[in-house]
């Protein structure tokens, strides 16, 4: 689905700001048709934002069920004779949308956009009422999965299998878009580089009568190639490639009839060859983070200020990449990564497909895949999540790989049956990028049934934290042995996609004991030293960029403290050390005192 882009033919209005909000504690809203009139007992709620940390009542914060958003929208005068679309960039986790009481959209999946054409409903109107019902409940059939625990005399309680807060709401912008009635519906580009020339193969989907053409403009706006027709290939002699750390963006101006859609294009290639990851045929190392869209008060609500600070810190510390752990991030984030030359592994929201980790709720003997657990209904939702991710993000030069899931239980043969169609679908939709998943501790090369499907091996490992606790010498030996076992089993690049230690900012220990800032630094130093010794390891994504909110657990100190930065984006001690490694070139030694 095309991201909203203004042009001479497209007018876009962001419907951000305060909406009316009602928390449907008794589940009455649908039966009482709250979409037909003003919401009962409405209070103000900002969009985009999670609602959870903006309410003061603890039971409300824990509410598992539906919440309602509503606002009046002034219909743009310019919409007459044009197509009008209502687009929601993210409603977490499922939503139904009405315009003046008429249902226009339903969507499942909390981190991908959806839209509805509302031309007929806004025609001739000055204002319309938009109502959105958002459901935060997770089940074994949703991505991500969860379980609703219902007990006599208590409100239902949501349990989930992933390690971050189950924030909910309208997390990203809501738009009212107008386009001509004949319009560009989709564009797919694939770029190549050969003998100093760049190629941009394009495929445009259109609706309505009109001529289709494309022009490619360089960063100064000068035309470098042009062609008629809905598909073809542009050749750019002397193309400036998009490189990590040195992004160069062209604009593909796509025209159909009166409609103009501008798409940022970076000309680059990515592929895996043996145990190397190549961008523009040059081997790249990945140094960066698993991140989260998470900040105080807003929760998972997109915030340009947070985003800009996060990218500034990535640059400050010398990181060149991140994984969108554990869900597709806002498109604004990918746009900025395109501009900054940051490499991104884009991940679906399939986190927690491992029922014996994390929760304390026992489901079907804790075997993850099969009837009554993660089954073919879940797999259908997961397939849809893969499709929506690839279809949304495939034109971004920053995206160098697709991650199908985080830490599924891949020790069992059923996992391979479950995952094979998901890998196949990602490759069918995009044969140009490596496909991967983040492998969980315990599913080593001898037992993992899914790694053979991946082009790039992403391993999440916590030697020195969850295992070999406080014993970095043992951790060092065990990590190295495991990495060597992977390399012996597969001729594929290995990325340590998670490593880290919790550190409560301000907690110090001369002897570097667990939870101190010193221990976090020493664990990272040990891990990076091992990584540099093992051939075929292409880098590390430290867990996590910043501290983040989680469910309450005995091993969480008001959230996960593995951040290299605090939740308000200030550095812990380890940040300064990492900066020396990443910006100065890795020394391989222990940090200087
Ligand atoms: C993991 C998960 C991540 C957790 C992290 C931790 O393996 O992928 O979501 O937050 O460990 O800190 O336990």
XYZ file of C-alpha atoms and ligand atoms in Angstrom:
606
model
C 0.000 0.000 0.000
C 1.385 3.377 -1.002
C 2.426 5.741 1.755
C 0.653 9.124 1.746
C 2.649 11.621 -0.333
C 1.439 15.059 -1.277
C 1.850 16.186 -4.863
C 0.286 18.608 -7.298
C -2.637 16.167 -7.594
C -2.871 14.822 -4.038
C -4.039 16.673 -0.959
C -3.529 15.083 2.396
C -4.831 16.143 5.772
C -3.571 14.557 8.984
C -6.413 14.065 11.437
C -4.091 14.190 14.421
C -4.884 15.978 17.656
C -7.482 15.398 20.335
C -10.222 12.897 19.569
C -13.150 11.937 21.798
C -12.425 8.688 23.581
C -14.450 6.160 25.535
C -13.236 3.005 27.209
C -15.848 0.290 26.752
C -15.402 -1.488 30.082
C -18.625 -3.495 29.878
C -18.401 -4.284 26.184
C -21.641 -2.419 25.365
C -20.465 -0.141 22.580
C -21.233 -2.346 19.623
C -24.685 -3.422 20.855
C -25.545 0.183 21.644
C -24.142 1.378 18.311
C -21.860 4.031 19.694
C -20.835 4.794 16.105
C -24.272 6.346 15.506
C -23.889 9.285 17.855
C -21.541 11.060 20.229
C -19.595 8.645 22.446
C -21.077 8.375 25.947
C -18.896 9.924 28.642
C -16.247 10.877 26.115
C -12.954 12.371 27.252
C -10.109 13.807 25.193
C -7.401 11.490 23.878
C -4.491 12.413 21.634
C -3.846 10.765 18.287
C -1.287 9.395 17.669
C -0.579 7.897 21.089
C -1.204 4.834 23.189
C -4.039 5.540 25.580
C -2.770 3.280 28.359
C -0.381 5.617 30.185
C -2.665 8.626 29.807
C -5.371 7.313 32.127
C -4.982 7.535 35.889
C -7.133 4.589 36.978
C -5.148 1.363 37.261
C -8.019 -0.898 36.166
C -8.555 1.258 33.127
C -4.893 1.008 32.260
C -5.168 -2.767 32.313
C -8.429 -2.801 30.325
C -8.567 -5.722 27.893
C -11.220 -5.068 25.307
C -12.462 -2.301 23.093
C -11.961 1.440 23.228
C -13.612 4.007 20.976
C -12.265 7.088 19.259
C -14.379 9.675 17.505
C -14.109 13.088 15.895
C -15.830 15.391 13.458
C -13.920 15.843 10.229
C -14.384 18.814 7.958
C -14.674 17.645 4.379
C -12.176 19.505 2.187
C -13.940 21.656 -0.399
C -11.422 20.417 -2.949
C -12.798 16.895 -2.605
C -15.659 17.533 -5.044
C -15.237 15.282 -8.084
C -12.261 13.558 -6.518
C -11.615 10.329 -4.712
C -11.450 10.610 -0.922
C -9.742 8.027 1.254
C -9.581 7.590 4.998
C -6.297 5.987 5.993
C -5.165 4.768 9.407
C -1.451 4.105 9.704
C -1.861 1.845 12.738
C -4.668 0.784 15.062
C -3.354 -1.654 17.644
C -4.379 -4.490 17.433
C -7.664 -4.535 15.504
C -10.141 -1.907 14.435
C -13.509 -1.177 12.908
C -14.080 2.215 11.305
C -17.327 4.035 10.566
C -18.103 7.256 8.755
C -21.387 8.671 10.050
C -22.441 5.261 11.269
C -21.603 3.424 8.037
C -18.909 0.819 8.458
C -16.051 1.475 6.023
C -13.172 -0.703 7.201
C -12.089 -3.533 9.440
C -8.493 -4.461 10.009
C -6.488 -6.892 12.096
C -2.824 -6.357 12.899
C -1.736 -3.424 14.975
C 1.300 -2.185 13.071
C 0.343 -1.925 9.420
C -1.830 0.645 7.649
C -5.267 0.225 6.129
C -7.588 2.512 4.243
C -11.113 2.871 2.939
C -12.458 4.882 0.069
C -15.144 7.156 1.476
C -15.898 9.295 -1.583
C -19.634 8.568 -1.579
C -19.953 9.201 2.158
C -18.312 12.609 2.157
C -19.883 13.794 -1.095
C -21.866 16.985 -0.573
C -21.161 17.051 3.159
C -19.499 19.803 5.177
C -18.507 17.544 8.041
C -18.659 13.842 8.791
C -18.236 11.928 12.041
C -15.427 9.352 12.045
C -15.604 6.631 14.701
C -12.948 3.986 15.310
C -13.356 1.053 17.669
C -9.954 -0.372 18.644
C -9.539 -3.782 20.259
C -6.379 -4.592 22.223
C -7.175 -8.263 22.844
C -4.799 -10.961 21.671
C -5.588 -14.624 21.201
C -3.772 -17.687 19.947
C -5.043 -16.700 16.512
C -3.663 -13.171 16.430
C -0.215 -11.846 15.499
C 1.237 -11.365 18.032
C -0.506 -14.078 20.045
C -1.800 -13.878 23.594
C -4.405 -15.382 25.881
C -7.322 -13.683 27.573
C -7.720 -15.009 31.099
C -11.325 -14.868 32.301
C -12.058 -15.508 35.976
C -15.314 -15.187 37.920
C -15.793 -11.758 39.419
C -12.791 -10.147 37.697
C -12.473 -8.248 34.469
C -10.720 -10.277 31.754
C -6.955 -10.109 31.959
C -4.722 -10.093 28.889
C -1.636 -12.277 29.008
C 0.891 -12.172 26.198
C 4.091 -13.964 25.284
C 6.293 -11.049 24.360
C 8.449 -8.809 26.493
C 6.944 -5.379 25.943
C 3.873 -3.555 27.139
C 0.658 -4.354 25.298
C 0.110 -0.719 24.362
C -2.944 0.025 22.300
C -4.732 2.787 20.438
C -4.345 4.861 17.302
C -0.568 4.733 17.343
C 0.157 6.485 14.081
C -1.344 9.276 12.020
C -4.863 9.125 10.591
C -5.306 10.769 7.192
C -7.956 12.102 4.902
C -6.493 11.877 1.412
C -7.861 13.099 -1.876
C -6.665 11.999 -5.300
C -8.055 12.266 -8.820
C -10.534 9.483 -9.641
C -8.047 7.927 -12.059
C -4.990 7.351 -9.927
C -1.758 5.528 -9.148
C -2.747 2.679 -6.830
C 0.630 1.015 -6.311
C 4.226 1.083 -7.491
C 6.942 -1.509 -7.035
C 10.557 -0.685 -7.839
C 13.579 -2.942 -8.002
C 16.988 -1.430 -8.439
C 20.238 -2.759 -9.840
C 23.815 -1.613 -10.368
C 26.089 -2.878 -13.113
C 29.107 -1.373 -14.807
C 28.561 2.073 -13.316
C 24.949 2.280 -14.468
C 21.944 2.002 -12.233
C 18.656 0.405 -13.180
C 15.222 1.063 -11.781
C 12.677 -1.539 -12.836
C 9.173 -0.361 -12.047
C 5.690 -1.746 -12.090
C 2.754 0.616 -11.627
C -0.794 -0.434 -10.774
C -3.422 2.081 -11.791
C -7.148 2.601 -11.535
C -9.158 4.479 -14.146
C -8.422 5.743 -17.637
C -5.276 7.654 -18.463
C -1.723 7.484 -19.711
C 0.914 6.137 -17.364
C 4.491 7.376 -17.343
C 7.444 7.760 -15.017
C 10.342 10.191 -14.667
C 13.356 9.753 -12.478
C 14.741 12.919 -10.914
C 18.086 13.200 -9.162
C 18.519 14.799 -5.741
C 18.662 18.246 -7.387
C 15.408 17.665 -9.233
C 16.987 17.180 -12.675
C 15.446 14.476 -14.843
C 17.821 11.575 -15.462
C 15.468 9.088 -17.139
C 11.859 8.861 -18.276
C 9.567 6.334 -19.865
C 5.976 5.797 -20.971
C 3.930 2.827 -19.797
C 3.016 1.116 -16.543
C 6.088 -1.076 -16.360
C 9.616 -1.070 -17.631
C 13.175 -0.410 -16.664
C 14.992 2.893 -16.464
C 18.720 3.000 -17.003
C 20.747 5.659 -15.196
C 24.297 5.963 -16.520
C 26.697 7.050 -13.769
C 24.055 6.495 -11.082
C 24.924 7.553 -7.554
C 24.288 4.471 -5.424
C 22.477 4.488 -2.110
C 25.098 3.384 0.402
C 25.009 2.687 4.122
C 25.933 5.954 5.824
C 25.838 7.817 2.499
C 22.298 7.735 1.269
C 21.444 9.187 -2.110
C 17.809 9.373 -3.084
C 16.262 9.849 -6.484
C 12.584 10.600 -6.924
C 10.476 8.473 -9.211
C 7.614 10.657 -10.321
C 4.826 8.308 -11.325
C 1.986 9.756 -13.397
C -1.346 8.314 -14.345
C -3.786 10.669 -16.004
C -3.796 13.752 -13.777
C -2.375 11.941 -10.783
C 1.248 12.303 -9.699
C 2.868 10.128 -7.055
C 6.462 10.872 -5.959
C 8.430 7.903 -4.654
C 11.896 8.126 -3.073
C 14.214 5.609 -4.706
C 17.657 4.529 -3.601
C 19.617 2.586 -6.193
C 21.311 -0.266 -4.397
C 21.529 -4.044 -4.330
C 21.562 -6.459 -1.435
C 22.357 -10.148 -1.390
C 23.884 -12.920 0.621
C 26.837 -14.818 -0.770
C 28.226 -17.590 1.382
C 28.693 -16.130 4.838
C 28.736 -12.535 3.631
C 26.039 -9.917 3.380
C 26.684 -7.673 0.400
C 25.256 -4.238 -0.224
C 26.208 -2.980 -3.693
C 28.411 -6.082 -3.881
C 30.478 -4.887 -0.926
C 30.512 -6.847 2.342
C 28.824 -5.013 5.206
C 29.044 -5.458 8.938
C 25.999 -4.603 10.989
C 26.475 -2.639 14.193
C 23.363 -1.423 15.882
C 20.369 -2.370 17.916
C 17.105 -4.074 18.402
C 14.850 -1.144 19.195
C 11.294 -0.399 20.314
C 8.808 2.297 19.525
C 8.386 3.178 23.162
C 8.588 6.303 25.240
C 7.090 7.642 28.463
C 3.447 8.783 28.289
C 3.001 8.258 24.552
C 3.781 4.556 24.738
C 3.919 3.345 21.159
C 2.445 6.490 19.663
C 4.573 7.740 16.793
C 6.433 10.886 17.702
C 8.704 12.738 15.283
C 10.653 14.204 18.210
C 11.463 10.784 19.652
C 12.307 9.467 16.210
C 14.696 12.307 15.418
C 16.432 11.934 18.785
C 16.764 8.174 18.226
C 18.381 8.666 14.836
C 20.668 11.357 16.228
C 21.765 8.884 18.902
C 22.291 6.131 16.338
C 24.624 8.465 14.521
C 26.288 9.649 17.751
C 27.082 6.110 18.805
C 28.174 4.974 15.350
C 25.405 2.431 14.696
C 24.649 1.667 11.065
C 21.594 -0.548 11.419
C 18.661 -1.770 13.485
C 15.934 -4.380 13.477
C 12.346 -3.226 13.816
C 11.942 -5.546 16.788
C 9.216 -6.773 17.141
C 6.761 -5.258 14.643
C 6.770 -3.027 11.576
C 7.725 0.496 12.644
C 6.016 3.667 11.476
C 6.694 4.482 7.823
C 8.181 7.798 8.948
C 10.980 5.770 10.570
C 11.788 3.989 7.305
C 11.657 7.279 5.402
C 14.241 8.712 7.766
C 16.399 5.565 7.558
C 16.278 5.952 3.758
C 17.531 9.510 4.121
C 20.196 8.722 6.709
C 21.527 5.577 5.065
C 20.674 3.326 8.010
C 20.213 -0.394 7.252
C 16.997 -1.936 8.555
C 15.806 -5.481 9.100
C 12.039 -5.135 8.947
C 10.145 -7.568 11.166
C 6.528 -8.709 11.361
C 4.696 -8.574 14.684
C 5.052 -12.349 15.081
C 6.692 -12.291 18.475
C 5.949 -14.844 21.184
C 5.315 -17.966 19.120
C 6.950 -19.908 21.898
C 4.434 -20.820 24.530
C 6.873 -22.148 27.072
C 8.694 -18.840 27.442
C 7.663 -15.824 29.463
C 4.168 -16.222 30.850
C 3.196 -18.517 33.650
C 0.011 -19.491 31.795
C 0.159 -23.091 30.627
C -1.448 -23.812 27.300
C -1.819 -27.272 25.919
C 1.241 -28.638 27.682
C 3.208 -25.686 26.343
C 3.705 -27.196 22.929
C 3.556 -24.224 20.616
C 2.313 -25.470 17.256
C -0.838 -27.510 16.691
C -4.571 -27.560 17.358
C -5.542 -25.491 20.381
C -2.309 -23.509 20.166
C -0.544 -21.766 17.264
C -2.430 -23.414 14.408
C -3.419 -22.851 10.794
C -5.691 -19.949 11.719
C -2.704 -18.218 13.321
C -0.659 -19.105 10.283
C -3.198 -17.372 8.032
C -2.965 -14.222 10.138
C 0.818 -14.528 10.017
C 0.794 -14.869 6.218
C -1.289 -11.741 6.043
C 1.194 -9.992 8.337
C 4.048 -10.984 6.013
C 2.136 -9.688 2.998
C 1.241 -6.393 4.615
C 4.831 -5.868 5.740
C 6.417 -6.600 2.376
C 3.800 -4.702 0.409
C 4.241 -1.678 2.638
C 8.046 -1.598 2.898
C 9.482 -3.110 -0.283
C 10.364 0.173 -1.958
C 12.559 1.351 0.914
C 16.265 1.130 0.117
C 17.009 1.016 3.855
C 15.245 -2.340 4.214
C 17.862 -5.028 3.604
C 16.054 -8.099 4.965
C 12.674 -9.394 6.107
C 12.344 -10.974 9.505
C 9.415 -13.373 9.613
C 9.275 -13.757 13.397
C 11.073 -13.237 16.683
C 12.079 -16.258 18.734
C 9.522 -18.854 17.675
C 9.926 -22.334 19.139
C 11.770 -23.895 16.227
C 12.934 -27.011 18.050
C 9.993 -29.062 16.818
C 9.324 -30.372 13.280
C 5.869 -28.718 13.203
C 7.673 -25.378 13.223
C 9.125 -26.074 9.802
C 5.687 -26.893 8.364
C 4.353 -23.729 9.904
C 7.179 -21.494 8.641
C 7.966 -22.853 5.181
C 4.937 -21.161 3.517
C 5.744 -17.879 5.280
C 9.299 -17.781 3.934
C 7.988 -18.755 0.497
C 5.442 -15.953 0.531
C 8.037 -13.329 1.496
C 10.271 -14.500 -1.346
C 7.402 -14.586 -3.825
C 6.497 -10.994 -3.005
C 10.104 -9.848 -2.913
C 12.805 -12.019 -4.454
C 15.373 -9.250 -3.946
C 15.948 -9.374 -0.204
C 17.280 -11.981 2.211
C 14.670 -13.508 4.503
C 15.424 -14.310 8.115
C 13.951 -14.750 11.607
C 15.415 -14.255 15.076
C 16.386 -17.620 16.511
C 15.861 -18.246 20.232
C 18.348 -19.592 22.782
C 18.030 -23.339 23.092
C 17.251 -23.839 19.410
C 20.858 -24.402 18.405
C 22.044 -25.627 15.005
C 21.569 -29.250 16.025
C 17.872 -28.825 16.846
C 16.500 -25.808 14.949
C 14.218 -27.007 12.149
C 13.753 -23.604 10.491
C 17.227 -22.073 10.070
C 17.724 -23.944 6.819
C 14.961 -21.737 5.360
C 16.731 -18.490 6.253
C 19.281 -16.646 4.107
C 20.808 -14.887 7.089
C 21.046 -16.387 10.583
C 19.903 -13.998 13.301
C 20.664 -15.325 16.768
C 19.370 -13.840 20.019
C 21.746 -14.891 22.789
C 22.154 -13.829 26.398
C 25.342 -15.550 27.560
C 26.308 -13.874 30.798
C 22.726 -12.847 31.556
C 20.062 -15.545 31.359
C 22.744 -18.238 31.263
C 26.169 -18.112 32.909
C 24.791 -15.423 35.166
C 27.562 -13.214 36.476
C 30.188 -15.553 35.005
C 31.611 -13.860 31.944
C 34.446 -16.347 31.545
C 31.978 -19.217 31.140
C 29.764 -17.021 28.973
C 32.679 -16.266 26.682
C 33.515 -19.923 26.175
C 29.898 -20.959 25.631
C 29.084 -18.161 23.222
C 32.140 -18.911 21.128
C 31.380 -22.642 21.056
C 27.825 -22.014 19.929
C 28.818 -19.551 17.209
C 31.381 -21.984 15.875
C 28.752 -24.733 15.840
C 26.462 -22.547 13.737
C 29.246 -21.744 11.328
C 30.120 -25.415 11.020
C 26.489 -26.288 10.300
C 25.655 -23.500 7.815
C 27.543 -21.480 5.261
C 25.417 -18.423 5.980
C 26.169 -15.081 7.593
C 25.469 -14.895 11.321
C 24.202 -11.743 13.001
C 24.015 -11.714 16.785
C 20.618 -10.051 16.659
C 20.246 -9.738 20.440
C 22.769 -9.633 23.263
C 22.758 -7.583 26.393
C 22.373 -7.161 30.101
C 19.936 -5.178 32.197
C 21.498 -2.201 33.953
C 19.623 0.176 36.190
C 20.994 3.598 35.269
C 22.996 4.969 38.183
C 23.637 1.575 39.776
C 27.383 1.040 40.023
C 29.565 -1.808 41.152
C 33.361 -1.816 41.303
C 33.353 -5.585 40.780
C 30.960 -5.311 37.873
C 28.081 -7.258 39.413
C 24.882 -7.968 37.544
C 22.440 -5.063 37.074
C 25.226 -2.483 37.375
C 26.303 -0.243 34.529
C 29.771 -1.799 34.790
C 28.436 -5.328 34.260
C 26.465 -4.263 31.203
C 29.614 -2.781 29.720
C 31.759 -5.823 30.515
C 29.202 -8.223 29.082
C 29.089 -6.258 25.850
C 32.876 -6.091 25.708
C 33.135 -9.851 26.191
C 30.508 -10.510 23.548
C 31.973 -8.223 20.915
C 35.398 -9.742 21.501
C 34.029 -13.204 20.753
C 32.160 -12.008 17.678
C 35.315 -10.565 16.153
C 37.053 -13.914 16.549
C 34.519 -15.948 14.601
C 34.634 -15.769 10.868
C 31.240 -15.337 9.176
C 29.776 -13.317 12.056
C 28.738 -10.092 10.383
C 27.968 -8.018 13.442
C 25.775 -7.347 16.400
C 22.495 -5.716 17.298
C 22.656 -4.905 20.973
C 19.475 -5.433 22.962
C 18.184 -2.818 23.421
C 18.658 0.704 22.161
C 16.730 2.121 25.132
C 14.953 0.915 28.265
C 11.306 0.119 27.570
C 8.010 -0.728 29.227
C 7.047 -4.366 29.785
C 4.528 -6.390 31.731
C 5.281 -6.725 35.447
C 7.661 -9.561 36.231
C 10.156 -10.228 38.998
C 13.061 -9.741 36.609
C 11.799 -6.429 35.230
C 12.534 -3.201 37.137
C 9.513 -1.181 36.020
C 10.353 -2.342 32.529
C 13.260 -3.877 30.676
C 16.555 -2.131 31.532
C 18.754 -3.536 28.809
C 18.813 -0.145 27.136
C 22.162 1.345 26.189
C 20.176 4.541 26.674
C 17.590 5.162 29.346
C 13.942 5.414 28.398
C 14.368 9.201 28.166
C 17.314 8.683 25.824
C 20.265 9.550 28.051
C 23.411 7.403 27.804
C 24.391 4.724 30.293
C 28.089 4.094 30.791
C 28.119 1.422 28.098
C 26.961 3.918 25.481
C 30.260 5.792 25.676
C 32.197 2.550 25.389
C 30.142 1.345 22.418
C 30.672 4.668 20.737
C 34.427 4.168 20.975
C 34.099 0.709 19.429
C 31.724 1.607 16.646
C 33.078 5.000 15.743
C 36.716 4.266 16.380
C 36.885 0.876 14.765
C 36.711 -2.103 17.033
C 39.849 -2.653 19.146
C 38.954 -6.157 20.284
C 40.106 -5.448 23.816
C 38.426 -4.790 27.122
C 37.338 -1.225 27.588
C 39.953 1.137 28.901
C 39.339 2.119 32.513
C 14.572 -11.693 23.976
C 13.444 -11.092 23.228
C 13.216 -9.647 23.607
C 13.356 -9.472 25.108
C 14.763 -9.850 25.489
C 15.006 -9.742 27.005
O 15.125 -12.698 23.615
O 13.563 -11.234 21.848
O 11.932 -9.278 23.183
O 13.034 -8.195 25.534
O 15.017 -11.164 25.129
O 15.458 -8.723 27.462
O 14.715 -10.703 27.704
